[in-house]
Amino acid sequence: MSDTETLNKLRGVISRLARELNATATDEGLTPTQASVLGLIAFRGPLGLTELAQLEGLNPTMVSRVIGRLTELGLIQRDPNPADLRAIQVEATAQGHELQKRIKLLRTEAIGKCLDQLPEESARTIIDALPALEELAIALRSTHG
């Protein structure tokens, strides 16, 4: 449908946007990976470590480190998995949910400020493209699901 150069530009823009949004979490004392893991846990509810590693695309060692740090900070808690008492699952604490809300708000405000700085026609084009971008996200998820 599109040429390789255009597809590369789209991929690059999406990657840059993700990096810039992830960087907003550093103001809250978390690395981008820690913020992403916390967000996933807060959104999805209790998750096993294997599922978390798969969803985040992280190796088990990295997941273990991130979970350890988030636990130390009181943002998540580890509980026995009721389906398999040898395994654990993690879920966000009240403090973790609050931090996740602040991070989402910071990211939303950052996008709003940036859209306000763009020419009105550019901002409208981006807003109008949201349904198509949502379809793209769903299609991307289904390619590795």
CSV table of N, CA and C in Angstrom, one decimal:
chain,number,residue,atom,x,y,z
A,1,MET,N,0.8,-1.2,0.0
A,1,MET,CA,0.0,0.0,0.0
A,1,MET,C,0.9,1.3,0.0
A,2,SER,N,1.9,1.3,0.8
A,2,SER,CA,2.8,2.4,0.9
A,2,SER,C,4.2,2.0,0.5
A,3,ASP,N,5.0,3.0,0.1
A,3,ASP,CA,6.4,2.7,-0.2
A,3,ASP,C,7.2,2.5,1.1
A,4,THR,N,8.3,1.9,0.9
A,4,THR,CA,9.2,1.6,2.1
A,4,THR,C,9.6,2.9,2.8
A,5,GLU,N,10.0,3.9,2.1
A,5,GLU,CA,10.4,5.1,2.7
A,5,GLU,C,9.3,5.7,3.6
A,6,THR,N,8.1,5.7,3.1
A,6,THR,CA,7.0,6.3,3.9
A,6,THR,C,6.8,5.4,5.1
A,7,LEU,N,6.8,4.1,5.0
A,7,LEU,CA,6.6,3.2,6.1
A,7,LEU,C,7.7,3.4,7.1
A,8,ASN,N,9.0,3.6,6.7
A,8,ASN,CA,10.1,3.9,7.6
A,8,ASN,C,9.9,5.2,8.4
A,9,LYS,N,9.4,6.2,7.7
A,9,LYS,CA,9.1,7.5,8.3
A,9,LYS,C,8.0,7.3,9.4
A,10,LEU,N,7.0,6.6,9.1
A,10,LEU,CA,5.9,6.4,10.0
A,10,LEU,C,6.4,5.6,11.2
A,11,ARG,N,7.2,4.5,11.0
A,11,ARG,CA,7.8,3.8,12.1
A,11,ARG,C,8.6,4.7,13.0
A,12,GLY,N,9.5,5.5,12.3
A,12,GLY,CA,10.3,6.4,13.1
A,12,GLY,C,9.6,7.4,13.9
A,13,VAL,N,8.5,8.0,13.4
A,13,VAL,CA,7.7,9.0,14.1
A,13,VAL,C,7.1,8.3,15.3
A,14,ILE,N,6.5,7.1,15.1
A,14,ILE,CA,5.9,6.4,16.2
A,14,ILE,C,6.9,6.1,17.3
A,15,SER,N,8.1,5.7,16.9
A,15,SER,CA,9.1,5.4,17.9
A,15,SER,C,9.5,6.6,18.7
A,16,ARG,N,9.7,7.7,18.0
A,16,ARG,CA,10.1,9.0,18.6
A,16,ARG,C,9.0,9.5,19.6
A,17,LEU,N,7.8,9.4,19.2
A,17,LEU,CA,6.7,9.7,20.0
A,17,LEU,C,6.6,8.9,21.3
A,18,ALA,N,6.8,7.6,21.1
A,18,ALA,CA,6.8,6.7,22.3
A,18,ALA,C,8.0,7.0,23.2
A,19,ARG,N,9.2,7.3,22.7
A,19,ARG,CA,10.3,7.7,23.5
A,19,ARG,C,10.1,8.9,24.3
A,20,GLU,N,9.5,9.9,23.6
A,20,GLU,CA,9.3,11.2,24.3
A,20,GLU,C,8.2,11.1,25.4
A,21,LEU,N,7.2,10.3,25.1
A,21,LEU,CA,6.2,10.1,26.1
A,21,LEU,C,6.7,9.3,27.3
A,22,ASN,N,7.5,8.3,27.0
A,22,ASN,CA,8.1,7.5,28.1
A,22,ASN,C,9.0,8.4,28.9
A,23,ALA,N,9.7,9.4,28.4
A,23,ALA,CA,10.6,10.2,29.1
A,23,ALA,C,9.9,11.0,30.2
A,24,THR,N,8.6,11.3,30.0
A,24,THR,CA,7.8,12.1,31.0
A,24,THR,C,7.8,11.4,32.4
A,25,ALA,N,8.0,10.0,32.4
A,25,ALA,CA,7.9,9.3,33.7
A,25,ALA,C,9.2,9.6,34.5
A,26,THR,N,10.3,10.0,33.8
A,26,THR,CA,11.5,10.2,34.6
A,26,THR,C,11.3,11.4,35.6
A,27,ASP,N,10.4,12.3,35.4
A,27,ASP,CA,10.1,13.3,36.3
A,27,ASP,C,9.5,12.8,37.6
A,28,GLU,N,9.0,11.6,37.5
A,28,GLU,CA,8.4,10.9,38.7
A,28,GLU,C,9.3,9.9,39.3
A,29,GLY,N,10.6,9.9,38.9
A,29,GLY,CA,11.6,9.0,39.5
A,29,GLY,C,11.6,7.6,39.0
A,30,LEU,N,10.9,7.3,37.9
A,30,LEU,CA,11.0,6.0,37.3
A,30,LEU,C,11.7,6.0,36.0
A,31,THR,N,12.3,4.9,35.6
A,31,THR,CA,12.8,4.8,34.3
A,31,THR,C,11.7,4.6,33.3
A,32,PRO,N,11.9,4.8,32.0
A,32,PRO,CA,10.8,4.5,31.1
A,32,PRO,C,10.3,3.0,31.2
A,33,THR,N,11.2,2.1,31.4
A,33,THR,CA,10.8,0.7,31.5
A,33,THR,C,9.9,0.5,32.8
A,34,GLN,N,10.4,1.0,33.9
A,34,GLN,CA,9.6,0.9,35.2
A,34,GLN,C,8.2,1.5,35.0
A,35,ALA,N,8.1,2.7,34.4
A,35,ALA,CA,6.8,3.3,34.2
A,35,ALA,C,5.9,2.5,33.3
A,36,SER,N,6.5,1.9,32.3
A,36,SER,CA,5.7,1.0,31.4
A,36,SER,C,5.2,-0.2,32.1
A,37,VAL,N,6.1,-0.8,32.9
A,37,VAL,CA,5.6,-2.0,33.6
A,37,VAL,C,4.6,-1.7,34.6
A,38,LEU,N,4.8,-0.6,35.4
A,38,LEU,CA,3.8,-0.1,36.3
A,38,LEU,C,2.4,0.1,35.6
A,39,GLY,N,2.5,0.8,34.5
A,39,GLY,CA,1.3,1.1,33.8
A,39,GLY,C,0.5,-0.1,33.3
A,40,LEU,N,1.3,-1.1,32.9
A,40,LEU,CA,0.6,-2.3,32.4
A,40,LEU,C,0.0,-3.1,33.6
A,41,ILE,N,0.7,-3.1,34.7
A,41,ILE,CA,0.2,-3.8,35.9
A,41,ILE,C,-1.0,-3.1,36.5
A,42,ALA,N,-1.0,-1.7,36.5
A,42,ALA,CA,-2.1,-1.0,37.0
A,42,ALA,C,-3.3,-1.1,36.1
A,43,PHE,N,-3.1,-1.2,34.8
A,43,PHE,CA,-4.2,-1.3,33.8
A,43,PHE,C,-4.8,-2.7,33.8
A,44,ARG,N,-3.9,-3.7,33.7
A,44,ARG,CA,-4.4,-5.1,33.5
A,44,ARG,C,-4.7,-5.8,34.8
A,45,GLY,N,-4.3,-5.3,36.0
A,45,GLY,CA,-4.6,-6.0,37.2
A,45,GLY,C,-3.5,-7.0,37.5
A,46,PRO,N,-3.8,-8.0,38.4
A,46,PRO,CA,-2.8,-8.9,38.7
A,46,PRO,C,-2.2,-9.7,37.5
A,47,LEU,N,-0.9,-9.7,37.4
A,47,LEU,CA,-0.3,-10.4,36.3
A,47,LEU,C,0.8,-11.3,36.8
A,48,GLY,N,1.0,-12.5,36.2
A,48,GLY,CA,2.1,-13.3,36.4
A,48,GLY,C,3.3,-12.8,35.8
A,49,LEU,N,4.5,-13.2,36.3
A,49,LEU,CA,5.7,-12.6,35.7
A,49,LEU,C,6.0,-13.1,34.3
A,50,THR,N,5.6,-14.3,33.9
A,50,THR,CA,5.8,-14.7,32.6
A,50,THR,C,5.0,-13.9,31.6
A,51,GLU,N,3.7,-13.7,32.0
A,51,GLU,CA,2.8,-12.9,31.1
A,51,GLU,C,3.3,-11.5,31.0
A,52,LEU,N,3.8,-11.0,32.1
A,52,LEU,CA,4.3,-9.6,32.1
A,52,LEU,C,5.5,-9.5,31.2
A,53,ALA,N,6.4,-10.4,31.3
A,53,ALA,CA,7.6,-10.4,30.4
A,53,ALA,C,7.2,-10.5,28.9
A,54,GLN,N,6.2,-11.3,28.6
A,54,GLN,CA,5.7,-11.4,27.2
A,54,GLN,C,5.1,-10.1,26.8
A,55,LEU,N,4.2,-9.6,27.6
A,55,LEU,CA,3.5,-8.3,27.2
A,55,LEU,C,4.5,-7.2,27.0
A,56,GLU,N,5.5,-7.1,27.8
A,56,GLU,CA,6.4,-6.0,27.8
A,56,GLU,C,7.6,-6.3,26.8
A,57,GLY,N,7.7,-7.5,26.4
A,57,GLY,CA,8.9,-7.8,25.5
A,57,GLY,C,10.2,-7.8,26.3
A,58,LEU,N,10.2,-8.1,27.5
A,58,LEU,CA,11.4,-8.1,28.3
A,58,LEU,C,11.9,-9.5,28.7
A,59,ASN,N,13.1,-9.7,29.0
A,59,ASN,CA,13.6,-11.0,29.4
A,59,ASN,C,13.3,-11.1,30.9
A,60,PRO,N,13.3,-12.4,31.4
A,60,PRO,CA,12.9,-12.6,32.8
A,60,PRO,C,13.9,-11.9,33.8
A,61,THR,N,15.1,-11.8,33.5
A,61,THR,CA,16.1,-11.1,34.4
A,61,THR,C,15.7,-9.6,34.5
A,62,MET,N,15.4,-9.0,33.4
A,62,MET,CA,15.0,-7.5,33.5
A,62,MET,C,13.7,-7.4,34.2
A,63,VAL,N,12.7,-8.3,33.9
A,63,VAL,CA,11.4,-8.2,34.6
A,63,VAL,C,11.6,-8.3,36.1
A,64,SER,N,12.5,-9.2,36.5
A,64,SER,CA,12.8,-9.4,38.0
A,64,SER,C,13.4,-8.2,38.6
A,65,ARG,N,14.3,-7.5,37.9
A,65,ARG,CA,14.9,-6.3,38.4
A,65,ARG,C,13.8,-5.2,38.5
A,66,VAL,N,13.0,-5.0,37.5
A,66,VAL,CA,12.0,-4.0,37.5
A,66,VAL,C,11.0,-4.2,38.6
A,67,ILE,N,10.5,-5.5,38.7
A,67,ILE,CA,9.6,-5.8,39.8
A,67,ILE,C,10.2,-5.6,41.2
A,68,GLY,N,11.4,-5.9,41.3
A,68,GLY,CA,12.1,-5.7,42.6
A,68,GLY,C,12.1,-4.2,43.0
A,69,ARG,N,12.4,-3.4,42.0
A,69,ARG,CA,12.5,-1.9,42.2
A,69,ARG,C,11.1,-1.4,42.5
A,70,LEU,N,10.1,-1.7,41.7
A,70,LEU,CA,8.8,-1.2,42.0
A,70,LEU,C,8.2,-1.7,43.3
A,71,THR,N,8.6,-2.9,43.7
A,71,THR,CA,8.2,-3.4,45.0
A,71,THR,C,8.9,-2.6,46.1
A,72,GLU,N,10.2,-2.3,46.0
A,72,GLU,CA,10.9,-1.5,47.0
A,72,GLU,C,10.3,-0.1,47.1
A,73,LEU,N,9.8,0.4,46.0
A,73,LEU,CA,9.2,1.8,46.1
A,73,LEU,C,7.8,1.7,46.6
A,74,GLY,N,7.2,0.5,46.8
A,74,GLY,CA,5.9,0.4,47.3
A,74,GLY,C,4.8,0.7,46.3
A,75,LEU,N,5.2,0.5,45.0
A,75,LEU,CA,4.2,0.8,43.9
A,75,LEU,C,3.5,-0.5,43.5
A,76,ILE,N,4.1,-1.6,43.7
A,76,ILE,CA,3.4,-2.9,43.4
A,76,ILE,C,3.6,-3.9,44.6
A,77,GLN,N,2.8,-4.9,44.6
A,77,GLN,CA,2.9,-5.9,45.6
A,77,GLN,C,2.9,-7.3,45.0
A,78,ARG,N,3.7,-8.2,45.6
A,78,ARG,CA,3.7,-9.6,45.0
A,78,ARG,C,2.8,-10.4,45.9
A,79,ASP,N,2.0,-11.3,45.2
A,79,ASP,CA,1.1,-12.2,45.9
A,79,ASP,C,1.2,-13.6,45.3
A,80,PRO,N,0.9,-14.6,46.1
A,80,PRO,CA,0.9,-15.9,45.5
A,80,PRO,C,-0.2,-16.0,44.4
A,81,ASN,N,0.1,-16.7,43.3
A,81,ASN,CA,-0.9,-16.9,42.3
A,81,ASN,C,-1.9,-17.9,42.7
A,82,PRO,N,-3.2,-17.6,42.9
A,82,PRO,CA,-4.1,-18.6,43.4
A,82,PRO,C,-4.2,-19.9,42.5
A,83,ALA,N,-3.9,-19.7,41.2
A,83,ALA,CA,-4.0,-20.9,40.3
A,83,ALA,C,-2.7,-21.8,40.4
A,84,ASP,N,-1.6,-21.2,40.9
A,84,ASP,CA,-0.4,-22.0,41.0
A,84,ASP,C,0.4,-21.3,42.2
A,85,LEU,N,0.3,-21.9,43.4
A,85,LEU,CA,0.9,-21.3,44.6
A,85,LEU,C,2.4,-21.2,44.5
A,86,ARG,N,3.0,-21.9,43.6
A,86,ARG,CA,4.5,-21.8,43.4
A,86,ARG,C,4.9,-20.6,42.7
A,87,ALA,N,4.0,-20.0,42.0
A,87,ALA,CA,4.2,-18.8,41.2
A,87,ALA,C,3.7,-17.5,41.9
A,88,ILE,N,4.2,-16.4,41.5
A,88,ILE,CA,3.6,-15.1,42.1
A,88,ILE,C,3.0,-14.3,41.0
A,89,GLN,N,2.2,-13.4,41.4
A,89,GLN,CA,1.6,-12.4,40.5
A,89,GLN,C,1.8,-11.1,41.2
A,90,VAL,N,1.8,-10.0,40.4
A,90,VAL,CA,2.0,-8.7,40.9
A,90,VAL,C,0.8,-7.8,40.6
A,91,GLU,N,0.5,-6.9,41.5
A,91,GLU,CA,-0.5,-5.9,41.2
A,91,GLU,C,-0.1,-4.6,41.9
A,92,ALA,N,-0.7,-3.5,41.3
A,92,ALA,CA,-0.4,-2.2,41.8
A,92,ALA,C,-1.0,-1.9,43.2
A,93,THR,N,-0.2,-1.2,44.0
A,93,THR,CA,-0.7,-0.8,45.3
A,93,THR,C,-1.5,0.5,45.0
A,94,ALA,N,-2.1,1.0,46.1
A,94,ALA,CA,-2.8,2.3,46.0
A,94,ALA,C,-1.8,3.4,45.6
A,95,GLN,N,-0.6,3.4,46.1
A,95,GLN,CA,0.4,4.3,45.8
A,95,GLN,C,0.8,4.2,44.3
A,96,GLY,N,0.9,2.9,43.8
A,96,GLY,CA,1.2,2.7,42.4
A,96,GLY,C,0.2,3.2,41.5
A,97,HIS,N,-1.1,3.0,41.8
A,97,HIS,CA,-2.2,3.5,41.0
A,97,HIS,C,-2.2,5.0,41.0
A,98,GLU,N,-1.9,5.7,42.1
A,98,GLU,CA,-1.8,7.1,42.1
A,98,GLU,C,-0.7,7.6,41.3
A,99,LEU,N,0.5,7.0,41.3
A,99,LEU,CA,1.6,7.4,40.5
A,99,LEU,C,1.3,7.2,39.0
A,100,GLN,N,0.7,6.1,38.7
A,100,GLN,CA,0.3,5.9,37.3
A,100,GLN,C,-0.7,6.9,36.8
A,101,LYS,N,-1.6,7.4,37.6
A,101,LYS,CA,-2.5,8.4,37.3
A,101,LYS,C,-1.8,9.7,37.0
A,102,ARG,N,-0.8,10.0,37.8
A,102,ARG,CA,0.0,11.3,37.6
A,102,ARG,C,0.8,11.2,36.3
A,103,ILE,N,1.4,10.0,36.1
A,103,ILE,CA,2.2,9.8,34.8
A,103,ILE,C,1.3,10.0,33.6
A,104,LYS,N,0.1,9.4,33.7
A,104,LYS,CA,-0.9,9.6,32.5
A,104,LYS,C,-1.2,11.0,32.4
A,105,LEU,N,-1.5,11.7,33.5
A,105,LEU,CA,-1.8,13.2,33.4
A,105,LEU,C,-0.7,14.0,32.8
A,106,LEU,N,0.5,13.7,33.3
A,106,LEU,CA,1.7,14.4,32.7
A,106,LEU,C,1.8,14.2,31.2
A,107,ARG,N,1.6,13.0,30.8
A,107,ARG,CA,1.7,12.6,29.3
A,107,ARG,C,0.6,13.3,28.6
A,108,THR,N,-0.6,13.3,29.1
A,108,THR,CA,-1.7,14.0,28.5
A,108,THR,C,-1.5,15.5,28.3
A,109,GLU,N,-1.0,16.1,29.4
A,109,GLU,CA,-0.7,17.5,29.4
A,109,GLU,C,0.4,17.8,28.4
A,110,ALA,N,1.4,17.0,28.3
A,110,ALA,CA,2.5,17.2,27.4
A,110,ALA,C,2.0,17.2,25.9
A,111,ILE,N,1.1,16.2,25.6
A,111,ILE,CA,0.5,16.2,24.3
A,111,ILE,C,-0.3,17.4,24.0
A,112,GLY,N,-1.1,17.8,25.0
A,112,GLY,CA,-2.0,18.9,24.8
A,112,GLY,C,-1.2,20.2,24.5
A,113,LYS,N,-0.1,20.4,25.3
A,113,LYS,CA,0.7,21.6,25.1
A,113,LYS,C,1.4,21.6,23.7
A,114,CYS,N,1.8,20.4,23.3
A,114,CYS,CA,2.5,20.3,22.0
A,114,CYS,C,1.4,20.6,20.8
A,115,LEU,N,0.3,20.0,21.0
A,115,LEU,CA,-0.8,20.2,20.0
A,115,LEU,C,-1.1,21.7,19.9
A,116,ASP,N,-1.2,22.4,21.0
A,116,ASP,CA,-1.5,23.8,21.1
A,116,ASP,C,-0.4,24.6,20.3
A,117,GLN,N,0.8,24.1,20.3
A,117,GLN,CA,1.9,24.8,19.6
A,117,GLN,C,1.9,24.6,18.1
A,118,LEU,N,1.2,23.6,17.6
A,118,LEU,CA,1.2,23.3,16.2
A,118,LEU,C,0.2,24.2,15.5
A,119,PRO,N,0.4,24.4,14.2
A,119,PRO,CA,-0.6,25.1,13.4
A,119,PRO,C,-2.0,24.4,13.6
A,120,GLU,N,-3.0,25.1,13.6
A,120,GLU,CA,-4.4,24.5,13.9
A,120,GLU,C,-4.7,23.4,12.9
A,121,GLU,N,-4.3,23.5,11.6
A,121,GLU,CA,-4.6,22.5,10.6
A,121,GLU,C,-3.8,21.2,10.9
A,122,SER,N,-2.6,21.4,11.4
A,122,SER,CA,-1.8,20.2,11.7
A,122,SER,C,-2.4,19.4,12.9
A,123,ALA,N,-2.7,20.2,13.9
A,123,ALA,CA,-3.4,19.6,15.1
A,123,ALA,C,-4.6,18.9,14.7
A,124,ARG,N,-5.5,19.5,13.9
A,124,ARG,CA,-6.7,18.9,13.5
A,124,ARG,C,-6.5,17.6,12.7
A,125,THR,N,-5.4,17.6,11.8
A,125,THR,CA,-5.1,16.4,11.0
A,125,THR,C,-4.7,15.3,12.0
A,126,ILE,N,-3.9,15.6,13.0
A,126,ILE,CA,-3.5,14.5,14.0
A,126,ILE,C,-4.8,14.0,14.7
A,127,ILE,N,-5.6,14.8,15.2
A,127,ILE,CA,-6.8,14.4,15.9
A,127,ILE,C,-7.7,13.6,14.9
A,128,ASP,N,-7.9,14.0,13.7
A,128,ASP,CA,-8.7,13.3,12.8
A,128,ASP,C,-8.1,11.9,12.4
A,129,ALA,N,-6.8,11.8,12.6
A,129,ALA,CA,-6.2,10.5,12.2
A,129,ALA,C,-6.3,9.5,13.4
A,130,LEU,N,-6.8,9.9,14.5
A,130,LEU,CA,-6.9,9.0,15.7
A,130,LEU,C,-7.6,7.6,15.4
A,131,PRO,N,-8.7,7.6,14.7
A,131,PRO,CA,-9.4,6.3,14.5
A,131,PRO,C,-8.5,5.4,13.6
A,132,ALA,N,-7.8,5.9,12.6
A,132,ALA,CA,-6.9,5.1,11.8
A,132,ALA,C,-5.7,4.7,12.6
A,133,LEU,N,-5.2,5.5,13.4
A,133,LEU,CA,-4.0,5.1,14.3
A,133,LEU,C,-4.4,4.0,15.2
A,134,GLU,N,-5.6,4.1,15.8
A,134,GLU,CA,-6.1,3.0,16.7
A,134,GLU,C,-6.2,1.7,15.9
A,135,GLU,N,-6.7,1.7,14.7
A,135,GLU,CA,-6.8,0.5,13.9
A,135,GLU,C,-5.4,0.0,13.6
A,136,LEU,N,-4.4,0.9,13.4
A,136,LEU,CA,-3.0,0.4,13.2
A,136,LEU,C,-2.5,-0.3,14.4
A,137,ALA,N,-2.8,0.3,15.6
A,137,ALA,CA,-2.3,-0.3,16.8
A,137,ALA,C,-2.9,-1.7,17.0
A,138,ILE,N,-4.2,-1.9,16.7
A,138,ILE,CA,-4.8,-3.2,16.8
A,138,ILE,C,-4.2,-4.1,15.8
A,139,ALA,N,-4.0,-3.7,14.6
A,139,ALA,CA,-3.4,-4.6,13.6
A,139,ALA,C,-2.0,-5.0,14.0
A,140,LEU,N,-1.2,-4.0,14.6
A,140,LEU,CA,0.2,-4.4,15.0
A,140,LEU,C,0.1,-5.4,16.1
A,141,ARG,N,-0.8,-5.2,17.1
A,141,ARG,CA,-0.9,-6.2,18.2
A,141,ARG,C,-1.2,-7.6,17.7
A,142,SER,N,-2.1,-7.6,16.7
A,142,SER,CA,-2.5,-9.0,16.2
A,142,SER,C,-1.4,-9.7,15.4
A,143,THR,N,-0.3,-8.9,15.0
A,143,THR,CA,0.8,-9.6,14.3
A,143,THR,C,1.7,-10.4,15.2
A,144,HIS,N,1.7,-10.1,16.5
A,144,HIS,CA,2.5,-10.9,17.4
A,144,HIS,C,1.7,-11.4,18.6
A,145,GLY,N,0.5,-11.6,18.4
A,145,GLY,CA,-0.3,-12.0,19.5
A,145,GLY,C,-0.7,-13.4,19.5
